[in-house]
Amino acid sequence: KAGVTQTPRYLIKTRGQQVTLSCSPISGHRSVSWYQQTPGQGLQFLFEYFSETQRNKGNFPGRFSGRQFSNSRSEMNVSTLELGDSALYLCASSADSNIQYFGAGTRLSVL
Amino acid sequence: SQQGEEDPQALSIQEGENATMNCSYKTSINNLQWYRQNSGRGLVHLILIRSNEREKHSGRLRVTLDTSKKSSSLLITASRAADTASYFCASYSGAGSYQLTFGKGTKLSVIP
């Protein structure tokens, strides 16, 4: 079974731009979660989707948004990028909303 | 906010030694999980211990859970250089929550 796939792996953007990150979960997994990881704040929960519905949202500004499609694939979008948005963005999928399987992440650099 | 806090933040040991990492959490939990992350890559699930369990083993891993103290420990026995990674505890933030909250992690270095 293929693992969680995140694209792209690396991204460089400038302040003010927007970015869309993609995540393909493990086949059969309907729950997809997103996390931001930075050296200062560690791993922080962004949001979780199940069957196209957002069930939980972390404490992030409205510039961070996401969605899930009917095939469980998910995207997250960050608008009006700030320098502080530079981070590793991790996506994870789950079959039972317990154990999560992570992708390799997208490293975003904002210049 | 962090649900779990690991201790120590960093640990350096020789190959063959045991490594112990501790985690404290804040709210009541149904289960607690441990994950490993190799150098800026995705996390890998190691072990899950339920709130009614006190100890669990998986290969060279031993996890304990003390719900009265809201703490857990991860023991890696006979460590190898390949165990060099960051280790995180994680739990869901309360009943009905789908938000998995991680601690800040313990960075383990195993010296060959």
XYZ file of N, CA and C in Angstrom:
669
model
N 0.857 -1.192 0.000
C 0.000 0.000 0.000
C 0.887 1.234 0.000
N 0.576 2.182 -0.875
C 1.372 3.399 -0.934
C 1.139 4.215 0.326
N 2.181 4.948 0.732
C 2.077 5.780 1.923
C 1.429 7.106 1.614
N 1.517 8.014 2.571
C 0.974 9.360 2.400
C 1.933 10.153 1.506
N 1.392 10.777 0.501
C 2.210 11.531 -0.451
C 1.906 13.008 -0.350
N 2.951 13.795 -0.153
C 2.789 15.238 -0.104
C 3.551 15.870 -1.252
N 2.915 16.817 -1.898
C 3.573 17.561 -2.959
C 3.297 19.043 -2.815
N 4.240 19.912 -3.201
C 5.615 19.544 -3.535
C 6.425 19.270 -2.280
N 7.640 18.816 -2.409
C 8.493 18.574 -1.243
C 9.138 19.850 -0.735
N 9.463 20.725 -1.659
C 10.097 21.992 -1.295
C 9.423 23.128 -2.070
N 9.353 24.261 -1.425
C 8.676 25.411 -2.028
C 9.316 26.685 -1.509
N 9.575 27.601 -2.411
C 10.083 28.913 -2.015
C 9.114 29.958 -2.531
N 8.653 30.793 -1.621
C 7.700 31.848 -1.974
C 8.182 33.166 -1.371
N 7.586 34.253 -1.811
C 7.901 35.547 -1.216
C 6.705 36.039 -0.403
N 6.991 36.940 0.497
C 5.938 37.498 1.348
C 4.786 38.046 0.517
N 3.581 37.813 0.986
C 2.400 38.305 0.292
C 1.804 37.322 -0.695
N 2.604 36.359 -1.138
C 2.067 35.371 -2.077
C 1.188 34.381 -1.337
N 0.545 33.511 -2.099
C -0.211 32.435 -1.484
C 0.344 31.106 -1.976
N 0.035 30.047 -1.248
C 0.583 28.741 -1.582
C -0.465 27.660 -1.311
N -0.441 26.632 -2.126
C -1.327 25.475 -1.935
C -0.486 24.217 -1.847
N -0.692 23.462 -0.796
C 0.018 22.213 -0.590
C -0.971 21.056 -0.734
N -0.471 19.941 -1.233
C -1.357 18.819 -1.521
C -0.962 17.583 -0.729
N -1.952 16.787 -0.401
C -1.723 15.567 0.367
C -2.629 14.455 -0.146
N -2.023 13.333 -0.496
C -2.806 12.149 -0.873
C -2.666 11.119 0.239
N -3.752 10.771 0.897
C -3.665 9.853 2.037
C -3.496 8.406 1.588
N -3.250 7.564 2.537
C -3.213 6.122 2.282
C -4.602 5.693 1.815
N -4.629 4.825 0.841
C -5.894 4.357 0.292
C -6.792 3.789 1.388
N -8.030 4.272 1.443
C -8.962 3.802 2.462
C -9.024 4.673 3.702
N -8.036 5.528 3.884
C -8.054 6.437 5.035
C -8.923 7.640 4.713
N -9.860 7.949 5.612
C -10.767 9.062 5.357
C -10.436 10.291 6.199
N -9.565 10.121 7.183
C -9.188 11.251 8.032
C -7.826 11.782 7.593
N -7.752 13.087 7.413
C -6.492 13.739 7.047
C -6.280 14.922 7.987
N -5.087 14.978 8.564
C -4.722 16.081 9.448
C -3.515 16.805 8.899
N -3.414 18.081 9.235
C -2.282 18.903 8.825
C -1.607 19.494 10.058
N -0.264 19.575 9.987
C 0.516 20.126 11.082
C 1.566 21.071 10.519
N 1.908 22.063 11.333
C 3.034 22.941 11.016
C 4.136 22.655 12.025
N 5.356 22.486 11.549
C 6.477 22.247 12.458
C 7.538 23.314 12.261
N 7.873 24.019 13.330
C 8.942 25.011 13.329
C 9.848 24.745 14.518
N 11.108 25.189 14.445
C 12.030 24.970 15.571
C 11.520 25.625 16.860
N 10.869 26.756 16.733
C 10.446 27.479 17.931
C 9.161 26.964 18.555
N 8.187 26.648 17.735
C 6.866 26.250 18.235
C 6.634 24.750 18.207
N 7.529 24.012 17.588
C 7.354 22.567 17.522
C 6.250 22.179 16.551
N 5.615 21.051 16.837
C 4.545 20.531 15.986
C 3.212 21.103 16.436
N 2.565 21.824 15.543
C 1.284 22.421 15.898
C 0.204 21.960 14.943
N -0.916 21.593 15.499
C -2.053 21.095 14.747
C -2.734 22.234 13.990
N -2.978 22.011 12.707
C -3.664 23.006 11.888
C -5.161 22.683 11.777
N -5.463 21.547 11.167
C -6.863 21.101 11.060
C -6.933 19.628 10.692
N -8.129 19.087 10.887
C -8.402 17.688 10.566
C -9.683 17.594 9.761
N -9.651 16.777 8.725
C -10.812 16.561 7.872
C -11.192 15.094 7.854
N -12.487 14.870 7.773
C -13.009 13.515 7.639
C -14.199 13.586 6.699
N -14.141 12.808 5.638
C -15.230 12.803 4.658
C -15.647 14.212 4.265
N -14.651 14.996 3.903
C -14.827 16.354 3.369
C -15.280 17.384 4.402
N -15.375 17.000 5.676
C -15.814 17.913 6.728
C -14.653 18.209 7.672
N -14.486 19.477 7.980
C -13.469 19.849 8.961
C -14.026 19.585 10.350
N -13.352 18.726 11.108
C -13.861 18.367 12.446
C -13.152 19.135 13.553
N -11.909 19.519 13.306
C -11.163 20.271 14.312
C -10.265 21.283 13.618
N -10.097 22.423 14.263
C -9.195 23.441 13.727
C -8.312 23.919 14.854
N -7.031 24.053 14.558
C -6.096 24.559 15.543
C -6.141 26.065 15.626
N -5.259 26.599 16.443
C -5.252 28.029 16.705
C -4.371 28.776 15.703
N -4.829 28.846 14.490
C -4.108 29.536 13.426
C -5.027 30.590 12.810
N -4.421 31.656 12.253
C -5.267 32.702 11.647
C -5.991 32.179 10.413
N -6.976 32.950 9.998
C -7.816 32.565 8.869
C -7.075 32.460 7.549
N -5.818 32.949 7.523
C -5.025 32.815 6.285
C -4.745 31.349 5.962
N -4.866 30.526 6.981
C -4.643 29.086 6.802
C -5.995 28.407 6.588
N -6.129 27.742 5.491
C -7.395 27.064 5.208
C -7.103 25.723 4.549
N -8.086 24.881 4.536
C -7.894 23.573 3.924
C -9.188 23.066 3.354
N -9.076 21.964 2.668
C -10.275 21.275 2.197
C -9.936 19.832 1.904
N -10.961 19.035 1.823
C -10.783 17.630 1.498
C -11.769 17.281 0.394
N -11.288 16.501 -0.540
C -12.106 16.120 -1.689
C -12.776 14.763 -1.436
N -13.673 14.405 -2.316
C -14.440 13.170 -2.130
C -13.546 11.923 -2.169
N -12.380 12.025 -2.795
C -11.452 10.879 -2.813
C -10.488 10.916 -1.623
N -10.772 11.762 -0.656
C -9.998 11.931 0.588
C -8.713 12.733 0.415
N -8.335 13.034 -0.796
C -7.169 13.895 -0.991
C -7.459 15.257 -0.353
N -6.409 15.894 0.135
C -6.616 17.149 0.838
C -5.628 18.197 0.354
N -6.022 19.425 0.459
C -5.143 20.554 0.175
C -5.212 21.529 1.325
N -4.096 22.212 1.554
C -4.142 23.338 2.459
C -3.596 24.563 1.737
N -4.132 25.679 2.081
C -3.782 26.935 1.429
C -3.371 27.954 2.487
N -2.321 28.670 2.186
C -1.925 29.782 3.042
C -1.898 31.026 2.171
N -2.673 32.006 2.532
C -2.715 33.236 1.751
C -1.858 34.299 2.435
N -1.498 35.308 1.683
C -0.714 36.436 2.190
C 0.416 35.953 3.104
N 1.326 35.231 2.505
C 2.410 34.602 3.269
C 3.229 35.610 4.054
N 3.625 35.169 5.263
C 4.507 35.956 6.125
C 5.790 35.155 6.349
N 6.848 35.872 6.743
C 8.126 35.190 6.972
C 7.965 34.057 7.989
N 7.126 34.285 8.982
C 6.922 33.309 10.044
C 6.197 32.054 9.601
N 5.707 32.038 8.378
C 5.042 30.838 7.859
C 6.046 29.815 7.338
N 7.314 30.194 7.299
C 8.351 29.247 6.890
C 8.364 28.086 7.873
N 8.199 26.895 7.356
C 8.042 25.730 8.237
C 8.010 24.463 7.408
N 8.030 23.357 8.130
C 7.752 22.052 7.519
C 6.273 21.770 7.756
N 5.532 21.553 6.679
C 4.104 21.259 6.795
C 3.902 19.770 6.571
N 3.319 19.145 7.563
C 3.139 17.702 7.547
C 1.674 17.348 7.437
N 1.418 16.348 6.627
C 0.073 15.811 6.474
C 0.087 14.391 7.014
N -1.001 13.987 7.634
C -1.107 12.633 8.163
C -2.494 12.088 7.868
N -2.568 10.814 7.584
C -3.876 10.198 7.385
C -4.091 9.099 8.410
N -5.345 8.793 8.642
C -5.685 7.811 9.665
C -6.935 7.059 9.253
N -6.951 5.762 9.602
C -8.130 4.946 9.323
C -9.110 4.986 10.493
N -8.560 5.198 11.683
C -9.399 5.076 12.879
C -9.359 6.298 13.768
N -8.791 7.396 13.242
C -8.623 8.632 14.024
C -7.792 8.404 15.272
N -6.952 7.378 15.267
C -6.030 7.153 16.379
C -4.598 7.248 15.857
N -4.105 6.162 15.302
C -2.734 6.157 14.790
C -2.699 6.938 13.488
N -1.735 7.833 13.384
C -1.616 8.658 12.185
C -0.365 8.267 11.406
N -0.503 8.290 10.095
C 0.578 7.954 9.176
C 0.950 9.222 8.427
N 2.212 9.598 8.578
C 2.652 10.889 8.076
C 3.314 10.796 6.713
N 3.149 11.868 5.946
C 3.924 12.041 4.742
C 5.292 12.620 5.095
N 6.126 12.793 4.070
C 7.488 13.293 4.281
C 7.507 14.803 4.500
N 6.391 15.476 4.207
C 6.303 16.907 4.474
C 6.631 17.779 3.282
N 6.172 19.008 3.359
C 6.530 20.053 2.397
C 7.271 21.129 3.173
N 8.498 21.402 2.732
C 9.268 22.456 3.401
C 9.037 23.759 2.656
N 8.408 24.700 3.329
C 8.086 26.002 2.749
C 9.039 27.053 3.294
N 9.659 27.769 2.391
C 10.506 28.903 2.766
C 9.868 30.160 2.213
N 9.672 31.141 3.086
C 9.095 32.418 2.678
C 10.184 33.487 2.764
N 10.474 34.120 1.635
C 11.556 35.112 1.585
C 11.003 36.529 1.564
N -1.146 25.012 21.761
C -0.518 24.690 23.044
C -0.103 23.230 23.028
N 0.897 22.883 23.831
C 1.422 21.537 23.853
C 0.650 20.732 24.890
N 0.192 19.552 24.502
C -0.445 18.660 25.449
C 0.606 17.929 26.252
N 1.699 17.505 25.550
C 2.741 16.757 26.232
C 4.037 17.532 26.281
N 4.806 17.280 27.312
C 6.123 17.892 27.439
C 7.121 16.780 27.688
N 8.110 16.654 26.790
C 9.098 15.601 26.958
C 10.292 16.072 27.771
N 10.923 15.124 28.377
C 12.085 15.402 29.205
C 13.019 14.192 29.098
N 14.303 14.322 28.802
C 14.977 15.612 28.573
C 14.729 16.133 27.162
N 15.156 17.336 26.877
C 15.028 17.883 25.528
C 16.018 17.228 24.584
N 17.194 16.854 25.126
C 18.205 16.206 24.314
C 18.908 15.152 25.153
N 19.316 14.079 24.482
C 19.942 12.950 25.175
C 20.988 12.353 24.260
N 22.196 12.165 24.790
C 23.265 11.588 23.991
C 23.810 10.367 24.719
N 23.812 9.218 24.046
C 24.262 7.981 24.675
C 25.144 7.188 23.716
N 25.844 6.203 24.254
C 26.658 5.317 23.437
C 25.794 4.160 22.926
N 26.156 3.679 21.771
C 25.465 2.513 21.201
C 25.485 1.370 22.210
N 24.366 0.691 22.352
C 24.254 -0.419 23.294
C 23.647 -0.036 24.625
N 23.685 1.255 24.949
C 23.075 1.726 26.193
C 21.565 1.853 26.018
N 20.890 1.995 27.148
C 19.435 2.219 27.128
C 19.144 3.713 27.152
N 18.051 4.105 26.524
C 17.626 5.507 26.509
C 16.228 5.608 27.084
N 16.050 6.516 28.002
C 14.736 6.728 28.617
C 14.288 8.163 28.401
N 13.074 8.303 27.889
C 12.494 9.621 27.669
C 11.173 9.690 28.425
N 10.890 10.842 28.974
C 9.674 11.014 29.759
C 8.755 12.049 29.119
N 7.476 11.894 29.402
C 6.470 12.783 28.836
C 5.434 13.072 29.895
N 5.063 14.331 30.028
C 3.956 14.685 30.911
C 2.877 15.344 30.069
N 1.636 15.098 30.421
C 0.534 15.669 29.657
C -0.454 16.330 30.597
N -1.389 17.081 30.014
C -2.206 17.950 30.858
C -3.632 17.444 31.084
N -4.304 17.069 29.996
C -5.712 16.694 30.140
C -5.851 15.181 30.193
N -7.030 14.716 30.547
C -7.255 13.268 30.586
C -7.195 12.718 29.164
N -6.792 11.478 29.055
C -6.554 10.878 27.734
C -7.231 9.518 27.622
N -7.521 9.113 26.390
C -7.945 7.740 26.116
C -6.741 6.869 25.821
N -5.757 7.475 25.176
C -4.526 6.754 24.899
C -3.406 7.758 24.694
N -2.188 7.266 24.733
C -1.029 8.116 24.498
C -0.153 7.399 23.475
N 0.394 8.165 22.567
C 1.182 7.574 21.491
C 2.602 8.149 21.507
N 3.521 7.384 20.975
C 4.877 7.849 20.768
C 5.204 7.751 19.280
N 5.876 8.793 18.788
C 6.285 8.856 17.386
C 7.773 9.168 17.327
N 8.392 8.798 16.215
C 9.796 9.105 15.947
C 9.894 9.925 14.672
N 10.816 10.872 14.670
C 11.051 11.671 13.475
C 12.546 11.714 13.203
N 12.915 11.303 12.014
C 14.309 11.384 11.585
C 14.513 12.706 10.873
N 15.413 13.510 11.427
C 15.936 14.716 10.799
C 15.024 15.423 9.795
N 13.964 16.076 10.295
C 13.140 16.922 9.447
C 12.284 16.185 8.437
N 12.042 14.936 8.682
C 11.150 14.175 7.794
C 9.831 13.889 8.509
N 9.004 13.068 7.900
C 7.719 12.745 8.499
C 7.886 11.902 9.750
N 6.839 11.887 10.566
C 6.869 11.115 11.795
C 6.425 9.688 11.541
N 6.954 8.790 12.355
C 6.594 7.382 12.269
C 6.013 6.952 13.608
N 4.850 6.327 13.569
C 4.222 5.858 14.795
C 5.006 4.685 15.373
N 5.266 4.736 16.683
C 6.012 3.669 17.343
C 5.102 2.759 18.155
N 4.291 3.358 19.008
C 3.533 2.542 19.954
C 2.391 3.374 20.535
N 1.286 2.721 20.829
C 0.137 3.352 21.457
C -0.176 2.598 22.732
N -0.379 3.331 23.814
C -0.749 2.720 25.086
C -2.079 3.325 25.527
N -3.018 2.458 25.883
C -4.346 2.923 26.275
C -4.341 3.340 27.744
N -5.326 4.125 28.116
C -5.347 4.683 29.465
C -5.521 3.620 30.539
N -6.035 2.431 30.166
C -6.209 1.359 31.162
C -5.018 0.396 31.171
N -3.983 0.728 30.431
C -2.761 -0.076 30.423
C -1.676 0.634 31.208
N -0.811 -0.125 31.825
C 0.275 0.482 32.598
C 1.619 0.326 31.891
N 1.722 -0.718 31.090
C 2.998 -0.961 30.421
C 2.727 -1.688 29.111
N 3.564 -1.391 28.120
C 3.429 -2.056 26.835
C 4.807 -2.211 26.209
N 5.012 -3.330 25.522
C 6.301 -3.604 24.892
C 6.106 -3.771 23.390
N 7.127 -3.343 22.652
C 7.161 -3.603 21.215
C 8.624 -3.687 20.806
N 9.108 -4.893 20.599
C 10.527 -5.068 20.254
C 11.418 -4.520 21.348
N 12.281 -3.572 21.006
C 13.183 -2.969 21.982
C 12.554 -1.766 22.703
N 11.289 -1.514 22.474
C 10.602 -0.394 23.099
C 9.755 -0.861 24.270
N 9.803 -0.062 25.336
C 8.926 -0.314 26.483
C 8.324 1.018 26.883
N 7.012 1.066 26.942
C 6.318 2.294 27.316
C 5.548 2.041 28.606
N 5.603 3.012 29.497
C 4.788 2.955 30.702
C 3.870 4.165 30.743
N 2.778 4.024 31.428
C 1.807 5.099 31.555
C 1.324 5.167 32.999
N 1.379 6.359 33.572
C 0.868 6.589 34.919
C -0.174 7.701 34.827
N -1.437 7.312 34.769
C -2.489 8.313 34.571
C -2.681 9.180 35.816
N -2.304 8.678 36.979
C -2.457 9.482 38.196
C -1.469 10.643 38.201
N -0.318 10.423 37.584
C 0.688 11.478 37.493
C 0.674 12.155 36.127
N -0.216 11.688 35.241
C -0.271 12.222 33.870
C 1.127 12.198 33.245
N 1.736 11.019 33.266
C 3.074 10.913 32.701
C 3.261 9.562 32.031
N 4.211 9.540 31.103
C 4.544 8.326 30.371
C 6.051 8.320 30.155
N 6.603 7.134 29.988
C 8.015 7.049 29.650
C 8.214 6.060 28.518
N 9.218 6.342 27.706
C 9.611 5.467 26.597
C 11.037 5.023 26.857
N 11.234 3.722 26.899
C 12.559 3.140 27.085
C 12.949 2.427 25.805
N 14.106 2.775 25.278
C 14.682 2.053 24.140
C 15.873 1.278 24.668
N 15.821 -0.028 24.574
C 16.925 -0.836 25.087
C 17.937 -1.120 23.986
N 19.190 -1.345 24.403
C 20.274 -1.712 23.478
C 20.262 -0.819 22.248
N 20.392 0.479 22.467
C 20.223 1.440 21.379
C 21.248 1.232 20.261
N 20.846 1.658 19.066
C 21.674 1.572 17.872
C 21.816 2.958 17.261
N 22.814 3.148 16.437
C 22.996 4.441 15.782
C 21.754 4.833 14.988
N 21.063 3.838 14.445
C 19.852 4.099 13.656
C 18.705 4.624 14.511
N 18.816 4.550 15.827
C 17.766 5.090 16.708
C 17.903 6.603 16.858
N 18.980 7.188 16.346
C 19.169 8.634 16.402
C 18.011 9.321 15.697
N 17.264 10.118 16.458
C 16.048 10.742 15.940
C 15.451 11.591 17.054
N 14.361 12.285 16.725
C 13.578 12.974 17.754
C 12.359 12.130 18.078
N 12.017 12.087 19.353
C 10.900 11.264 19.811
C 9.847 12.157 20.457
N 8.596 11.948 20.067
C 7.497 12.779 20.533
C 6.412 11.922 21.152
N 5.852 12.415 22.249
C 4.623 11.814 22.737
C 3.463 12.652 22.213
N 2.305 12.024 22.109
C 1.144 12.729 21.549
C -0.131 12.136 22.107
N -1.124 12.978 22.264
C -2.420 12.509 22.724
C -3.500 13.438 22.183
N -4.721 12.932 22.200
C -5.840 13.735 21.734
C -6.310 14.632 22.873
N -6.656 15.859 22.491
C -6.965 16.889 23.491
C -8.393 16.771 23.996
N -8.668 15.782 24.800
C -9.983 15.683 25.419
C -10.930 14.781 24.666
N -12.039 14.463 25.285
C -13.035 13.550 24.720
C -13.622 14.126 23.442
N -13.734 13.281 22.426
C -14.342 13.715 21.175
C -13.467 14.605 20.334
N -12.204 14.757 20.734
C -11.304 15.617 19.976
C -10.595 14.807 18.903
N -10.435 15.397 17.734
C -9.661 14.789 16.659
C -8.354 15.532 16.467
N -7.980 16.328 17.460
C -6.758 17.117 17.418
C -5.679 16.378 18.185
N -4.726 15.795 17.464
C -3.601 15.110 18.090
C -2.562 16.154 18.432
N -2.251 16.274 19.714
C -1.327 17.303 20.190
C -0.021 16.668 20.616
N 1.068 17.235 20.140
C 2.409 16.699 20.372
C 3.167 17.516 21.400
N 4.076 16.839 22.099
C 5.035 17.531 22.930
C 6.162 18.088 22.074
N 7.124 18.741 22.729
C 8.221 19.355 21.977
C 9.301 18.364 21.584
N 9.271 17.174 22.157
C 10.159 16.116 21.708
C 11.474 16.019 22.449
N 12.050 14.835 22.396
C 13.400 14.574 22.914
C 14.276 14.199 21.734
N 15.392 14.921 21.585
C 16.319 14.625 20.496
C 17.362 13.638 21.018
N 17.339 12.430 20.479
C 18.235 11.364 20.920
C 19.376 11.197 19.920
N 20.595 11.220 20.437
C 21.767 10.948 19.606
C 22.428 9.687 20.150
N 22.589 8.683 19.301
C 23.261 7.449 19.688
C 24.607 7.414 18.983
N 25.654 7.416 19.781
C 27.011 7.503 19.237
C 27.570 6.102 19.009
N 28.025 5.820 17.765
C 28.519 4.473 17.467
C 29.804 4.154 18.244
